[in-house]
Amino acid sequence: MSIEDKLRDVLKTIPGHVKLVTVSKTQPVESILLVYNAGQRIFGENKVQELTEKQPQLPDDINWHMLGHLQTNKVKYIAPFVSLIHSVDSLKLLKEIDKEAAKNKRVIDCLLEFYIAREESKFGMSMEEALEILNSEDYKNMNNIRICGVMGIASFVDDPDIVRAEFKSLVGIFSRLKSEFFPDKDYFSEISMGMSSDYRIAIEEGATIVRIGTAIFGERDYSK
Ligand SMILES: *Cc1c(COP(=O)(O)O)cnc(C)c1O
């Protein structure tokens, strides 16, 4: 099946209110253009270097999302153009994004990444860490970031009940943060969860953004 056909099949399973981030990591510019020409405008990458290499080679109206772990010293490379950072996992990183956004006279939209999987994972925060950030003076003084919601990655397991419970936990986190910190902020509305193997469950549980690579482009080839 062609990439365009796979995209069409995926889109059929995604309701209109859910945004699709096409995850283009490891994919060549030519494949990304096929998806772009089929109408898709949101692309996600997980490495700063790959993102900054591809962005100038592709059309200007693409919304680039940063999905992967972001080191503070690399924020400056994506701050001029990135449209949503899904992977904010520390106050230090948020401060750096705010600083670089200010330099670029921008407000950068961010999601707080939460650790929801049962597997050991290096990335993502706990509720306690998020509360510490949102209650801090540092956060209150930031003018160039906007926290638009939450992101999480479920366990890579075959048991859909485990995955579903993890997505439910992220929705619970979203609801608590919404009512405690953003009750009258319409922009705090995003729940980014679900990948090729589990996005249908994520949508059932309330995802507003799904991040899909393999189901559209096929298996990634990391050897290139
Ligand atoms: C690679 C990646 C995805 C997409 O994974 P697929 O299984 O290829 O759909 C989604 N989210 C993040 C954070 C990723 O790194």
CSV table of C-alpha atoms and ligand atoms in Angstrom, one decimal:
chain,number,residue,atom,x,y,z
A,1,MET,CA,0.0,0.0,0.0
A,2,SER,CA,1.3,3.5,-0.8
A,3,ILE,CA,2.0,6.0,2.0
A,4,GLU,CA,-1.0,8.1,0.7
A,5,ASP,CA,-3.3,5.1,1.0
A,6,LYS,CA,-2.1,4.3,4.5
A,7,LEU,CA,-2.6,7.9,5.5
A,8,ARG,CA,-6.1,7.8,4.2
A,9,ASP,CA,-6.8,4.6,6.1
A,10,VAL,CA,-5.5,6.1,9.3
A,11,LEU,CA,-7.5,9.3,8.9
A,12,LYS,CA,-10.7,7.3,8.5
A,13,THR,CA,-10.2,6.1,12.1
A,14,ILE,CA,-9.5,9.5,13.6
A,15,PRO,CA,-12.5,11.7,14.5
A,16,GLY,CA,-12.5,15.3,13.3
A,17,HIS,CA,-11.7,16.8,16.7
A,18,VAL,CA,-8.5,14.8,17.1
A,19,LYS,CA,-5.3,16.2,15.6
A,20,LEU,CA,-3.0,13.9,13.8
A,21,VAL,CA,0.8,14.5,14.2
A,22,THR,CA,2.5,12.5,11.5
A,23,VAL,CA,5.7,11.3,13.1
A,24,SER,CA,8.4,11.6,10.4
A,25,LYS,CA,11.5,10.7,12.3
A,26,THR,CA,14.0,8.7,10.1
A,27,GLN,CA,11.8,9.4,7.1
A,28,PRO,CA,13.4,11.1,4.1
A,29,VAL,CA,12.1,14.5,2.9
A,30,GLU,CA,10.6,12.9,-0.2
A,31,SER,CA,8.3,10.7,1.9
A,32,ILE,CA,7.3,13.6,4.1
A,33,LEU,CA,6.3,15.5,0.9
A,34,LEU,CA,4.0,12.7,-0.2
A,35,VAL,CA,2.1,13.1,3.1
A,36,TYR,CA,2.2,16.9,2.9
A,37,ASN,CA,0.8,16.8,-0.6
A,38,ALA,CA,-2.0,14.5,0.6
A,39,GLY,CA,-3.0,17.4,2.9
A,40,GLN,CA,-1.2,16.7,6.2
A,41,ARG,CA,0.4,19.8,7.9
A,42,ILE,CA,1.5,18.7,11.3
A,43,PHE,CA,4.7,16.7,11.5
A,44,GLY,CA,6.6,15.5,14.6
A,45,GLU,CA,10.3,14.7,15.1
A,46,ASN,CA,12.1,13.4,18.2
A,47,LYS,CA,15.6,14.7,17.5
A,48,VAL,CA,16.7,18.4,17.3
A,49,GLN,CA,19.3,17.8,14.7
A,50,GLU,CA,17.0,15.9,12.4
A,51,LEU,CA,14.3,18.5,12.8
A,52,THR,CA,16.6,21.4,12.0
A,53,GLU,CA,17.9,19.6,9.0
A,54,LYS,CA,14.5,18.8,7.5
A,55,GLN,CA,12.6,22.0,8.4
A,56,PRO,CA,14.4,24.3,5.8
A,57,GLN,CA,13.9,21.7,3.0
A,58,LEU,CA,10.2,21.5,3.4
A,59,PRO,CA,7.2,23.9,2.9
A,60,ASP,CA,6.9,26.8,5.3
A,61,ASP,CA,3.3,26.1,6.3
A,62,ILE,CA,4.2,22.8,8.1
A,63,ASN,CA,3.6,22.9,11.9
A,64,TRP,CA,6.6,21.1,13.4
A,65,HIS,CA,6.2,19.4,16.7
A,66,MET,CA,9.1,18.3,19.0
A,67,LEU,CA,8.2,15.0,20.5
A,68,GLY,CA,11.4,13.6,22.0
A,69,HIS,CA,13.6,14.4,25.0
A,70,LEU,CA,14.9,17.9,24.6
A,71,GLN,CA,18.2,19.1,26.1
A,72,THR,CA,18.3,22.7,27.3
A,73,ASN,CA,21.4,23.5,25.2
A,74,LYS,CA,19.5,22.6,22.0
A,75,VAL,CA,16.3,24.6,22.6
A,76,LYS,CA,17.8,27.6,20.7
A,77,TYR,CA,18.0,25.6,17.4
A,78,ILE,CA,14.2,25.0,17.3
A,79,ALA,CA,12.9,28.1,19.1
A,80,PRO,CA,12.6,30.1,15.9
A,81,PHE,CA,10.0,27.8,14.3
A,82,VAL,CA,8.8,25.0,16.5
A,83,SER,CA,5.0,25.1,16.9
A,84,LEU,CA,4.5,22.7,19.9
A,85,ILE,CA,6.9,21.0,22.2
A,86,HIS,CA,5.4,17.8,23.7
A,87,SER,CA,8.2,16.8,25.9
A,88,VAL,CA,8.6,19.4,28.7
A,89,ASP,CA,9.8,17.5,31.7
A,90,SER,CA,11.6,20.0,34.0
A,91,LEU,CA,11.4,23.6,35.2
A,92,LYS,CA,14.9,24.1,33.9
A,93,LEU,CA,13.8,23.1,30.4
A,94,LEU,CA,10.7,25.3,30.5
A,95,LYS,CA,12.8,28.3,31.6
A,96,GLU,CA,15.1,27.8,28.7
A,97,ILE,CA,12.2,27.6,26.2
A,98,ASP,CA,10.8,30.8,27.7
A,99,LYS,CA,14.1,32.5,27.3
A,100,GLU,CA,14.7,31.4,23.7
A,101,ALA,CA,11.1,32.2,22.8
A,102,ALA,CA,11.6,35.7,24.1
A,103,LYS,CA,14.7,36.1,22.0
A,104,ASN,CA,12.7,35.1,18.9
A,105,LYS,CA,9.7,37.4,20.0
A,106,ARG,CA,7.5,34.3,20.2
A,107,VAL,CA,5.2,32.5,22.6
A,108,ILE,CA,6.0,28.8,22.3
A,109,ASP,CA,3.2,26.3,23.1
A,110,CYS,CA,4.3,23.4,25.3
A,111,LEU,CA,2.9,20.2,26.8
A,112,LEU,CA,4.0,18.7,30.1
A,113,GLU,CA,5.2,15.2,29.6
A,114,PHE,CA,4.1,12.7,32.3
A,115,TYR,CA,5.5,9.4,33.1
A,116,ILE,CA,2.5,7.0,32.9
A,117,ALA,CA,4.1,3.7,31.8
A,118,ARG,CA,4.9,0.8,34.1
A,119,GLU,CA,8.2,0.3,32.4
A,120,GLU,CA,11.3,2.1,33.5
A,121,SER,CA,11.6,5.3,31.5
A,122,LYS,CA,14.0,8.2,31.8
A,123,PHE,CA,11.6,10.8,30.7
A,124,GLY,CA,8.4,12.4,31.9
A,125,MET,CA,7.4,13.9,35.2
A,126,SER,CA,5.3,12.9,38.2
A,127,MET,CA,2.4,14.9,39.4
A,128,GLU,CA,4.5,16.2,42.3
A,129,GLU,CA,7.1,17.6,39.9
A,130,ALA,CA,4.4,19.3,37.8
A,131,LEU,CA,2.8,20.9,40.8
A,132,GLU,CA,6.2,22.2,41.9
A,133,ILE,CA,6.7,23.8,38.4
A,134,LEU,CA,3.2,25.3,38.2
A,135,ASN,CA,3.4,26.7,41.8
A,136,SER,CA,6.9,28.2,41.3
A,137,GLU,CA,7.6,31.9,41.0
A,138,ASP,CA,9.8,31.1,38.0
A,139,TYR,CA,6.7,29.8,36.1
A,140,LYS,CA,4.6,32.7,37.1
A,141,ASN,CA,7.1,35.1,35.6
A,142,MET,CA,7.3,33.4,32.2
A,143,ASN,CA,5.7,35.4,29.4
A,144,ASN,CA,6.9,33.5,26.4
A,145,ILE,CA,5.6,30.0,26.9
A,146,ARG,CA,2.0,28.7,27.1
A,147,ILE,CA,1.2,25.3,28.6
A,148,CYS,CA,-1.5,23.8,26.4
A,149,GLY,CA,-1.9,20.4,28.1
A,150,VAL,CA,-0.2,17.1,28.8
A,151,MET,CA,1.6,14.2,26.9
A,152,GLY,CA,2.3,10.6,27.8
A,153,ILE,CA,3.6,7.4,26.3
A,154,ALA,CA,1.9,4.2,27.4
A,155,SER,CA,3.8,0.9,28.0
A,156,PHE,CA,4.7,-1.2,25.0
A,157,VAL,CA,2.7,-4.2,26.0
A,158,ASP,CA,0.1,-6.4,24.3
A,159,ASP,CA,-2.5,-6.1,27.1
A,160,PRO,CA,-4.9,-3.3,26.1
A,161,ASP,CA,-6.2,-3.1,29.7
A,162,ILE,CA,-2.8,-1.9,30.9
A,163,VAL,CA,-2.5,0.6,28.1
A,164,ARG,CA,-6.1,1.9,28.7
A,165,ALA,CA,-5.4,2.3,32.4
A,166,GLU,CA,-2.3,4.3,31.7
A,167,PHE,CA,-4.2,6.6,29.3
A,168,LYS,CA,-6.9,7.0,31.9
A,169,SER,CA,-4.2,8.1,34.4
A,170,LEU,CA,-3.0,10.8,32.0
A,171,VAL,CA,-6.6,12.1,31.5
A,172,GLY,CA,-6.9,12.2,35.3
A,173,ILE,CA,-3.7,14.3,35.5
A,174,PHE,CA,-5.0,16.6,32.8
A,175,SER,CA,-8.4,17.1,34.6
A,176,ARG,CA,-6.7,17.9,37.9
A,177,LEU,CA,-4.3,20.4,36.4
A,178,LYS,CA,-7.1,22.0,34.4
A,179,SER,CA,-9.3,22.6,37.4
A,180,GLU,CA,-6.4,23.7,39.7
A,181,PHE,CA,-4.4,25.9,37.4
A,182,PHE,CA,-6.2,26.5,34.1
A,183,PRO,CA,-9.9,26.6,34.8
A,184,ASP,CA,-10.6,29.6,32.6
A,185,LYS,CA,-7.8,29.1,30.0
A,186,ASP,CA,-9.3,27.6,26.8
A,187,TYR,CA,-5.8,26.9,25.5
A,188,PHE,CA,-5.2,24.3,28.2
A,189,SER,CA,-7.1,21.7,26.2
A,190,GLU,CA,-4.6,19.1,24.8
A,191,ILE,CA,-4.1,15.5,25.7
A,192,SER,CA,-1.3,14.0,23.5
A,193,MET,CA,-1.5,10.3,23.7
A,194,GLY,CA,-1.5,7.3,21.3
A,195,MET,CA,0.9,6.0,18.7
A,196,SER,CA,0.4,3.5,15.9
A,197,SER,CA,-0.2,0.5,18.1
A,198,ASP,CA,-2.5,2.1,20.6
A,199,TYR,CA,-4.0,5.3,19.2
A,200,ARG,CA,-7.5,3.8,18.9
A,201,ILE,CA,-7.6,3.1,22.7
A,202,ALA,CA,-6.1,6.6,23.3
A,203,ILE,CA,-9.0,8.2,21.2
A,204,GLU,CA,-11.6,6.2,23.1
A,205,GLU,CA,-10.1,7.6,26.4
A,206,GLY,CA,-10.0,11.2,25.3
A,207,ALA,CA,-6.9,12.0,23.3
A,208,THR,CA,-7.0,15.3,21.5
A,209,ILE,CA,-3.7,14.7,19.7
A,210,VAL,CA,-2.4,11.3,18.4
A,211,ARG,CA,1.2,10.8,17.2
A,212,ILE,CA,1.5,8.3,14.4
A,213,GLY,CA,4.5,7.2,12.4
A,214,THR,CA,4.7,3.5,11.5
A,215,ALA,CA,1.0,3.1,10.5
A,216,ILE,CA,1.6,5.8,7.8
A,217,PHE,CA,5.2,5.4,6.7
A,218,GLY,CA,5.8,1.7,7.5
A,219,GLU,CA,8.5,0.4,9.7
A,220,ARG,CA,11.4,2.7,10.4
A,221,ASP,CA,14.8,1.9,9.0
A,222,TYR,CA,17.3,3.1,11.7
A,223,SER,CA,20.3,1.9,9.7
A,224,LYS,CA,20.3,4.7,7.2
B,1,LIG,C1,8.3,7.6,17.3
B,1,LIG,C2,7.3,8.2,18.2
B,1,LIG,C3,5.9,8.1,17.9
B,1,LIG,C4,5.3,7.4,16.8
B,1,LIG,O1,5.5,6.0,16.9
B,1,LIG,P1,4.8,4.9,15.9
B,1,LIG,O2,4.8,3.7,16.7
B,1,LIG,O3,5.8,4.9,14.8
B,1,LIG,O4,3.5,5.4,15.5
B,1,LIG,C5,5.0,8.8,18.8
B,1,LIG,N1,5.4,9.5,19.9
B,1,LIG,C6,6.8,9.6,20.1
B,1,LIG,C7,7.2,10.4,21.3
B,1,LIG,C8,7.7,9.0,19.3
B,1,LIG,O5,9.0,9.1,19.7
